[in-house]
PDB file of C-alpha atoms in Angstrom:
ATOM      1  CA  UNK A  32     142.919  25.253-184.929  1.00 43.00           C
ATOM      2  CA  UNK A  33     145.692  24.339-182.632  1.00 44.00           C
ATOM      3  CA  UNK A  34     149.047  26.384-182.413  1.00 44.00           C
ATOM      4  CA  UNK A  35     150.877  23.994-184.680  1.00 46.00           C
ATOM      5  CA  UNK A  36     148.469  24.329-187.336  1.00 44.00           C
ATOM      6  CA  UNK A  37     148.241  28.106-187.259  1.00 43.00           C
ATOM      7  CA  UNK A  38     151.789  28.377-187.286  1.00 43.00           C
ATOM      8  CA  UNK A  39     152.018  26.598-190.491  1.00 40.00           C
ATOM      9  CA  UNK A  40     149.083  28.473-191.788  1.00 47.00           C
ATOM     10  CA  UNK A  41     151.481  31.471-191.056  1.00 55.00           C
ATOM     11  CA  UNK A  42     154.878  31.121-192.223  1.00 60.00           C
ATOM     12  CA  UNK A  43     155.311  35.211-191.718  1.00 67.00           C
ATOM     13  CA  UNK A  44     155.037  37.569-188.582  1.00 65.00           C
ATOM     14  CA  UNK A  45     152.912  39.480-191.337  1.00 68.00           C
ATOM     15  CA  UNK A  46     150.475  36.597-191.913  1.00 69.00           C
ATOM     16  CA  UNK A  47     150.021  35.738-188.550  1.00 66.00           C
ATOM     17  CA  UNK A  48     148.804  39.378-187.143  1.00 67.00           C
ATOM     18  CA  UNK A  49     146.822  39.850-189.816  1.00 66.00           C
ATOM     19  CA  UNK A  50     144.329  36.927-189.426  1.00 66.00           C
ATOM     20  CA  UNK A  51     144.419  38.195-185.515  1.00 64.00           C
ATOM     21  CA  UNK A  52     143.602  41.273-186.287  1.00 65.00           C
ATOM     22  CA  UNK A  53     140.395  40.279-188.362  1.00 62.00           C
ATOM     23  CA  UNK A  54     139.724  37.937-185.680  1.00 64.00           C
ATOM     24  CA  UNK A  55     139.907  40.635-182.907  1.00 61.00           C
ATOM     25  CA  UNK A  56     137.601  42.806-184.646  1.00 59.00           C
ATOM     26  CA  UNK A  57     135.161  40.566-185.777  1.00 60.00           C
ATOM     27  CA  UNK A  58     135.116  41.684-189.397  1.00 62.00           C
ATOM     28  CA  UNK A  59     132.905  44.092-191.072  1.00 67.00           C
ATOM     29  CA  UNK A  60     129.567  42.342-189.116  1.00 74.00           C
ATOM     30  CA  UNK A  61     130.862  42.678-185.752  1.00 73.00           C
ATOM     31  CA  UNK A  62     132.458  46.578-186.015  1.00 70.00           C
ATOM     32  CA  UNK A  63     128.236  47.314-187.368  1.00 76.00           C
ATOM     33  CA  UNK A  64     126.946  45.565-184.426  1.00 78.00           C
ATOM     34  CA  UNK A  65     129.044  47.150-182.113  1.00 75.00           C
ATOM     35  CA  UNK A  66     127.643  50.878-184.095  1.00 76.00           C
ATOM     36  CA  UNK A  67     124.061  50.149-184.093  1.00 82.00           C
ATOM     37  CA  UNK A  68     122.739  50.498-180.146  1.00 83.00           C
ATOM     38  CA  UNK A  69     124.385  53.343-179.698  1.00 79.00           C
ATOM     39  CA  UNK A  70     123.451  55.249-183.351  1.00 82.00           C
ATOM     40  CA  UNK A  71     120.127  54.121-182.023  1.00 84.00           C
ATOM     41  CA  UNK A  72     120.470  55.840-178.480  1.00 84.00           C
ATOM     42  CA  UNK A  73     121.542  59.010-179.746  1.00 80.00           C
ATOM     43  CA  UNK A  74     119.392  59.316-182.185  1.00 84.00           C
ATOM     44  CA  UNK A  75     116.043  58.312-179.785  1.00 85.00           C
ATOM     45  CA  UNK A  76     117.557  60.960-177.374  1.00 81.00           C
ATOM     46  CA  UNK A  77     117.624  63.590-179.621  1.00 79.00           C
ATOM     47  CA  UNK A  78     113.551  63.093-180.705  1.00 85.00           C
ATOM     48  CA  UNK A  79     112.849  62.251-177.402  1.00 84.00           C
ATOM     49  CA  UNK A  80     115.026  63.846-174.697  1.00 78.00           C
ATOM     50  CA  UNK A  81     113.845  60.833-172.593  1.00 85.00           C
ATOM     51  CA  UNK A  82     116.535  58.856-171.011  1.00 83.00           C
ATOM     52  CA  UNK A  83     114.533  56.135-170.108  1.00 86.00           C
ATOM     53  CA  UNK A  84     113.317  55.697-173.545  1.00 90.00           C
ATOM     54  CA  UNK A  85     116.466  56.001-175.037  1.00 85.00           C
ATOM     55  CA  UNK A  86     118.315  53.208-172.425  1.00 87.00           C
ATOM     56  CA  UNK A  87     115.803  50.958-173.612  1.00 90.00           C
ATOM     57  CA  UNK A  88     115.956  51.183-177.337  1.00 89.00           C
ATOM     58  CA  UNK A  89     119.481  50.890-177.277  1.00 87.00           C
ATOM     59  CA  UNK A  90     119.436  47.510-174.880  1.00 88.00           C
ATOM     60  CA  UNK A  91     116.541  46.178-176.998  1.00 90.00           C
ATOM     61  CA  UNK A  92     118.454  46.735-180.077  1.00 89.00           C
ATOM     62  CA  UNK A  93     121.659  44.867-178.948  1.00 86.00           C
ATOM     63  CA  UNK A  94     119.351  41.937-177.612  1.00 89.00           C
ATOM     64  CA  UNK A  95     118.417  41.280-180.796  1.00 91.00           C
ATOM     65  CA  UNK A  96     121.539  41.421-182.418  1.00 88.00           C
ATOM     66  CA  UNK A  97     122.441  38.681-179.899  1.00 88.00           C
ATOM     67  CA  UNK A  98     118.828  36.726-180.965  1.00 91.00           C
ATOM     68  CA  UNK A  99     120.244  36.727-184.490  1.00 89.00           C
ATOM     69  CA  UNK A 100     123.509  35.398-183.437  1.00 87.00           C
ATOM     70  CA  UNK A 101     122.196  32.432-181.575  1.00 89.00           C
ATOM     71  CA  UNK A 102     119.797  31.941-184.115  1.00 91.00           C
ATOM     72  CA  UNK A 103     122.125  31.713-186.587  1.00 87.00           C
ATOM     73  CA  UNK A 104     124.730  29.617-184.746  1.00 84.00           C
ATOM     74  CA  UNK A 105     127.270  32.566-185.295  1.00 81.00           C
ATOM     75  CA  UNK A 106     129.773  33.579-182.645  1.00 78.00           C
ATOM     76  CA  UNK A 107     128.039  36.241-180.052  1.00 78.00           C
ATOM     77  CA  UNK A 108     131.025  36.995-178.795  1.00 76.00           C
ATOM     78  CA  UNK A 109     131.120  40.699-180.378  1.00 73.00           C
ATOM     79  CA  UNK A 110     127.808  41.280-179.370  1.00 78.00           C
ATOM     80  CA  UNK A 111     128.266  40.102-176.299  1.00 82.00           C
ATOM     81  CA  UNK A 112     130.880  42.702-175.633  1.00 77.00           C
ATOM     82  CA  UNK A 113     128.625  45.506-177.184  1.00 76.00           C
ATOM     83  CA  UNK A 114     125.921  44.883-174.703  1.00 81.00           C
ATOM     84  CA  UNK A 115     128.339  44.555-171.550  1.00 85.00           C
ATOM     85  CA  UNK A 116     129.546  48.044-172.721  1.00 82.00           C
ATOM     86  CA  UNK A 117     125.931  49.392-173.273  1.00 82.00           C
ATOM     87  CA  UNK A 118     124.801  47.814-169.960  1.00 86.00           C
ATOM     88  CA  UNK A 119     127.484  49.584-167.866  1.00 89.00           C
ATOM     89  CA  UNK A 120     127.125  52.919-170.104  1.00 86.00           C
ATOM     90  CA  UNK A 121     122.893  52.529-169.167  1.00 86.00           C
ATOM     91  CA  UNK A 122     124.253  51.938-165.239  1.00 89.00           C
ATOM     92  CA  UNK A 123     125.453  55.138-165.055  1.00 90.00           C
ATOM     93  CA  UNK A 124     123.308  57.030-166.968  1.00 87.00           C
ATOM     94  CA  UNK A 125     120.377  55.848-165.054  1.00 86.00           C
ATOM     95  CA  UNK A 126     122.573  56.427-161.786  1.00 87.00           C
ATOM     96  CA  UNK A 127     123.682  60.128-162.536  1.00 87.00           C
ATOM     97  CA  UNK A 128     120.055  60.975-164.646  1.00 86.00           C
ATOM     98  CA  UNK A 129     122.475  62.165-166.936  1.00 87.00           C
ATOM     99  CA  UNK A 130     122.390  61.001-170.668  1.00 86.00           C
ATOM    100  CA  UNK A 131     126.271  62.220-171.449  1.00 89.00           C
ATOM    101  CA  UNK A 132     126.876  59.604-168.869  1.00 90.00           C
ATOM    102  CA  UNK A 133     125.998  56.993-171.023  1.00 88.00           C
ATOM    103  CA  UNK A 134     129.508  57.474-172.720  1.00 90.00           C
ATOM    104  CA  UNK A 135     132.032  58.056-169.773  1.00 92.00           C
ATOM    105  CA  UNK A 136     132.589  54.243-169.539  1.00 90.00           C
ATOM    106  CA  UNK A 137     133.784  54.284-173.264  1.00 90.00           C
ATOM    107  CA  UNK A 138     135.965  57.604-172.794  1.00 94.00           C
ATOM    108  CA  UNK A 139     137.168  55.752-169.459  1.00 95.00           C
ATOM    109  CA  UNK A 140     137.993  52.478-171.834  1.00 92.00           C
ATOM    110  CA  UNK A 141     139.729  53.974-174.232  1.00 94.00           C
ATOM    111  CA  UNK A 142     141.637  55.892-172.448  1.00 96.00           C
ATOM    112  CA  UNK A 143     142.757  52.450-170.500  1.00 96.00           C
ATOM    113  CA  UNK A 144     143.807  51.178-173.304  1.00 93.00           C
ATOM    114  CA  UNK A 145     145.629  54.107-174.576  1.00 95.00           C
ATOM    115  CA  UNK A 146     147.840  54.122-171.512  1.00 97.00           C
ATOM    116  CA  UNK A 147     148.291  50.238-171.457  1.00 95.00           C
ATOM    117  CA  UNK A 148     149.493  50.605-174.925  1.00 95.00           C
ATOM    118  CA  UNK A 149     151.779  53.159-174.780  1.00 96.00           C
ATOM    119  CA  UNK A 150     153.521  51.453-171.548  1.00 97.00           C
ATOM    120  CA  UNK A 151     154.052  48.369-173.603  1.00 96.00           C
ATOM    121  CA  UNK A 152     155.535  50.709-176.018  1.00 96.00           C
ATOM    122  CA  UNK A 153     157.717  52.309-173.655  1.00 96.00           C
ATOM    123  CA  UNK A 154     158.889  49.378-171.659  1.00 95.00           C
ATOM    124  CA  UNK A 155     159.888  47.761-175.616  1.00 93.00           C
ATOM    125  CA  UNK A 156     156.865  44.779-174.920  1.00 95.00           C
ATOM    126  CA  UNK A 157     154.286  45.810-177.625  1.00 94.00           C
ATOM    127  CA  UNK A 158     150.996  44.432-177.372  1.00 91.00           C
ATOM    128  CA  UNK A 159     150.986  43.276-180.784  1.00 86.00           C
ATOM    129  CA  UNK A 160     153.804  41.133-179.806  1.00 86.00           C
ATOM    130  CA  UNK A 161     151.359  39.057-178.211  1.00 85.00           C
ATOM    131  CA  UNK A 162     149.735  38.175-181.364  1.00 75.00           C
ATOM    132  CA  UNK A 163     152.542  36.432-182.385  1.00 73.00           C
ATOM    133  CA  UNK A 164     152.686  34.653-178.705  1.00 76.00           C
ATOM    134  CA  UNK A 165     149.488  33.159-179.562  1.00 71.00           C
ATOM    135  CA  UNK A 166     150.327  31.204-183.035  1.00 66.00           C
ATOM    136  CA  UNK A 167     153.899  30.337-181.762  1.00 67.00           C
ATOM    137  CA  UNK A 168     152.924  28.427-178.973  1.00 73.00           C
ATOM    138  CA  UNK A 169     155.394  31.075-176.922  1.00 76.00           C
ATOM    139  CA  UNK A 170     153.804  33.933-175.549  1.00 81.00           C
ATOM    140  CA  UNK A 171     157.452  35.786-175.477  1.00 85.00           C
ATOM    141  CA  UNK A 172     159.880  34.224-177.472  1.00 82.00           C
ATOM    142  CA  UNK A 173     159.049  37.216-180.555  1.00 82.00           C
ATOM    143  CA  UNK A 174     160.731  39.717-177.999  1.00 88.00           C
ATOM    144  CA  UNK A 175     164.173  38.124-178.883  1.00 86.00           C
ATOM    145  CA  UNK A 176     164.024  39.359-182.323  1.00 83.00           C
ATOM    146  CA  UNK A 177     164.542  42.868-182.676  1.00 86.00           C
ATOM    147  CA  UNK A 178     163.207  43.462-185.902  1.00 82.00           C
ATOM    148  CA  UNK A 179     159.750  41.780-184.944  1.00 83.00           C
ATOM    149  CA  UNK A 180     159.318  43.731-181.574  1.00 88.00           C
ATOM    150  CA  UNK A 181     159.937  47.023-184.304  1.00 88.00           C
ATOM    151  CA  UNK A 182     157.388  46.019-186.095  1.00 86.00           C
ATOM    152  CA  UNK A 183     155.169  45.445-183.387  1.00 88.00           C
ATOM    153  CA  UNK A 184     156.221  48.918-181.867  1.00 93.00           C
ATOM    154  CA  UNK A 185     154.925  50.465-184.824  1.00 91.00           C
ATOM    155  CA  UNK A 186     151.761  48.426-185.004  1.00 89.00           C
ATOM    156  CA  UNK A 187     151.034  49.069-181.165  1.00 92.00           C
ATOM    157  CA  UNK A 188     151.360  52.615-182.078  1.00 94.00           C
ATOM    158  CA  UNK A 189     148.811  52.497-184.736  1.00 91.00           C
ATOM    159  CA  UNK A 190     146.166  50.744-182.862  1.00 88.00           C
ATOM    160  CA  UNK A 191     146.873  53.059-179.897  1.00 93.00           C
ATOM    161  CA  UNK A 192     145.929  55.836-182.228  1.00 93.00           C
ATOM    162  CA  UNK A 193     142.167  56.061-182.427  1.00 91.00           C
ATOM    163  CA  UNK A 194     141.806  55.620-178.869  1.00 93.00           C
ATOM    164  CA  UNK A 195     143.750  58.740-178.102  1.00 95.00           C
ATOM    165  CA  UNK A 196     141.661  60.296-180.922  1.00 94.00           C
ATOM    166  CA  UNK A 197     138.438  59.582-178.976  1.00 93.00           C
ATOM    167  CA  UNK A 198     140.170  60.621-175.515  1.00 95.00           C
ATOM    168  CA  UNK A 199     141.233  63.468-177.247  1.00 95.00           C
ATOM    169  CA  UNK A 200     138.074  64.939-178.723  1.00 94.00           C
ATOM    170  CA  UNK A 201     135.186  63.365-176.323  1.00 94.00           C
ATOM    171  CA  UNK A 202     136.802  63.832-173.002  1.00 94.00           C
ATOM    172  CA  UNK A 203     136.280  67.589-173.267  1.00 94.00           C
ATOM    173  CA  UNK A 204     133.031  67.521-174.873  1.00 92.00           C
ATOM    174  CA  UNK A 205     132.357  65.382-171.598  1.00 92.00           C
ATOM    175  CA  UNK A 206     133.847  67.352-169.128  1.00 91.00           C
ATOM    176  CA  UNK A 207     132.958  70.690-170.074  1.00 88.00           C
ATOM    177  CA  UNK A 208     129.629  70.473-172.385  1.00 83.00           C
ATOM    178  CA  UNK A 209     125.985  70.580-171.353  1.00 75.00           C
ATOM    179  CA  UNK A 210     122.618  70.109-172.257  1.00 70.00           C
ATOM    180  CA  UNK A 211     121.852  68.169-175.171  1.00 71.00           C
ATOM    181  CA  UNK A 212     124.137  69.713-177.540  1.00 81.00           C
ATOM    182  CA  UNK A 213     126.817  67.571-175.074  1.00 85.00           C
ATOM    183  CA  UNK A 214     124.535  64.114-175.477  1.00 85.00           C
ATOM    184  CA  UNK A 215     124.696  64.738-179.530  1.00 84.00           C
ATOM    185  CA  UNK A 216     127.639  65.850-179.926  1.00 88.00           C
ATOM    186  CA  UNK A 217     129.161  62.413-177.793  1.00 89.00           C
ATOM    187  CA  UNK A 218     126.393  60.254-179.935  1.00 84.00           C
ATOM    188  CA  UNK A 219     128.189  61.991-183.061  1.00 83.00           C
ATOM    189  CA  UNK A 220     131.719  61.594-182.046  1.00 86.00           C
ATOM    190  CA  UNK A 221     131.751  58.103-180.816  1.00 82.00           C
ATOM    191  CA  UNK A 222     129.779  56.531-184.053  1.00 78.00           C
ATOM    192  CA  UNK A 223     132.285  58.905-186.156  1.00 80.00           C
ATOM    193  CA  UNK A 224     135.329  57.874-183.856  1.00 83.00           C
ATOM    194  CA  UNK A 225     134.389  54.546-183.877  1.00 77.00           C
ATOM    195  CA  UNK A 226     134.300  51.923-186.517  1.00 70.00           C
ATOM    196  CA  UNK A 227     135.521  54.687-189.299  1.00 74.00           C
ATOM    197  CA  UNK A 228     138.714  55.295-187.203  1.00 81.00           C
ATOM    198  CA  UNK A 229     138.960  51.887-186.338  1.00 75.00           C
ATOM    199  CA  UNK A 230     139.078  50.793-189.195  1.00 72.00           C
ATOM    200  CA  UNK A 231     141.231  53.845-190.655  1.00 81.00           C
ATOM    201  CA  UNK A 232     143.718  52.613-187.699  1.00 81.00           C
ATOM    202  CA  UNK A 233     143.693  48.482-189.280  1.00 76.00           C
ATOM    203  CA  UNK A 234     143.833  49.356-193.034  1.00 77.00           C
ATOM    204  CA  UNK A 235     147.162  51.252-191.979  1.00 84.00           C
ATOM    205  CA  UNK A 236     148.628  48.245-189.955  1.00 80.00           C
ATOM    206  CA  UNK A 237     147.710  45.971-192.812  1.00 76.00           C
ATOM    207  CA  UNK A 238     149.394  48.028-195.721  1.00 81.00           C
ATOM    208  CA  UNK A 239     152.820  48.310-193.255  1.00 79.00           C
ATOM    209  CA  UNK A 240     151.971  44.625-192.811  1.00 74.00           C
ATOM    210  CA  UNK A 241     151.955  44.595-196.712  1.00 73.00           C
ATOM    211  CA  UNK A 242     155.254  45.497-196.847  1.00 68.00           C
ATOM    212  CA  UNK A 243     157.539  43.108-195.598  1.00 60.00           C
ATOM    213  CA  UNK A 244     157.816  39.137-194.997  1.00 63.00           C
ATOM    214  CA  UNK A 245     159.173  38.668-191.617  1.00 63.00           C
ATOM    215  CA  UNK A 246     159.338  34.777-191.299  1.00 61.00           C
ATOM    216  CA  UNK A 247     158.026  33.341-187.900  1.00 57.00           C
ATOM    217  CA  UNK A 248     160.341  31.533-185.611  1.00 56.00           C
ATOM    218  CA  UNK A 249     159.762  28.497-183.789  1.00 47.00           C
ATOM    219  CA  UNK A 250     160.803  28.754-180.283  1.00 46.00           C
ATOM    220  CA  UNK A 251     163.794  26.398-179.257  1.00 48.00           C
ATOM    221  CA  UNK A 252     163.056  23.530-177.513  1.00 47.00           C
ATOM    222  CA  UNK A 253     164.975  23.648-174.233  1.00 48.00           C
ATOM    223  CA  UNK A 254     167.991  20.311-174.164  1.00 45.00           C
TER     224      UNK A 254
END
C-alpha cells in the first residue's frame, strides 16, 4: 500500500499508529513465535543441564517456525528476527560455557532501546512520531503539531516501559545470580517479561489511542 493510500485509510493520528503497531508486532502469531525457542531452551536446560543440548533445541525449534512460514507463503520476517536473536544469544553462550549468557544479548537490547527511547523523549522527538512519518509521506512534519508529539510522548513512554521492566528485574538476576537457579530464573523472567508485558504495554497505548481522534495532516507542499 503506498503512502497515499494509507493515509486515506487513516484519516486519524489514532488510526494510523494503531495498524503500525499491529504491524510491528506481528500480531498474536508472531509475539508466540518469538516465545517458543526460548520456553524451549529453558525448559531443556533445566532437565538436562546440558548447554549444548539446550542451544540446539532452541535453534531447531525456530528453524521450523521459519519452515512453516515459507511453507505457508507467510511473512518470516518475525521469525527471522527471533532466530537472529537466538543465534547471537547461542554465540555467547557457547563462547562463555555459560547458559545465563544465552540472555545478556536480550538484557543488552532492551536496555538499548530503553535509552533510545527515553532520549527521544527528552529531546521532544518521540519514536512513535515516526509512525506517523511513515503514512504521511513526511518523516517529520507530525513534530509541528504539539498536540500529536504529546501524544506520541506518552505513547513512547508506554512502549519504553516493559523494556525497563526487563532491565530492571533480569539485569540483577544476571549480574549477581549463579548456578542454575540464575539460568531458570532468566528462562522465567524473559517468557513472563516478554509477550505478557508486551502486550500489557500495547493494550494500554491502544485504549489512550481509544480516546481521542487526532486528524492527520498532510504536509504542505513547498510553492
Amino acid at each position: 500500500m503506498s503512502a497515499e493510500a494509507e493515509e486515506v485509510a487513516h484519516d486519524t493520528v489514532e488510526a494510523a499508529v494503531r495498524a503500525q503497531l499491529t504491524k510491528a508486532f506481528g500480531g498474536v502469531r508472531g509475539i508466540i513465535e518469538a516465545a517458543v525457542p526460548t520456553i524451549a531452551f529453558t525448559l531443556s536446560w533445566i532437565f538436562t543441564e546440558d548447554l549444548k543440548t539446550s542451544l540446539i533445541v532452541s535453534i531447531t525449534l525456530a528453524v521450523l517456525l521459519l519452515v512453516v512460514r515459507i511453507v505457508q507463503r507467510s511473512t518470516p520476517q518475525f521469525v527471522i528476527n527471533s532466530l537472529i536473536g537466538i543465534a547471537i544469544g547461542a554465540f555467547f553462550a557457547s563462547r562463555s560455557g555459560d547458559a545465563k549468557d544465552y540472555f545478556l544479548p536480550g538484557i543488552l537490547w532492551n536496555a538499548g532501546y530503553m535509552v533510545a527511547m527515553l532520549l527521544s523523549i527528552v529531546t521532544r522527538w518521540p519514536v512513535v512520531g515516526f509512525l506517523i512519518g511513515s503514512v504521511t509521506g513526511d518523516p517529520t512534519a507530525w513534530h509541528k503539531d504539539p498536540g500529536i508529539v504529546k501524544l506520541c510522548t506518552r505513547l513512547t513512554w508506554l512502549l519504553m516501559l516493559p523494556c525497563a521492566v526487563r532491565v530492571a528485574v533480569q539485569g540483577p538476576v544476571y549480574l549477581f545470580g549463579g548456578g542454575d537457579q540464575a539460568v531458570a530464573a532468566l528462562g522465567v523472567a524473559k517468557i513472563a517479561m516478554g509477550w505478557p508485558l508486551q502486550v500489557a504495554a500495547l493494550g494500554a497505548m491502544l485504549w489512550l489511542l481509544g480516546r481521542g481522534r487526532t486528524p492527520i495532516k498532510p504536509p504542505v507542499a513547498p510553492a
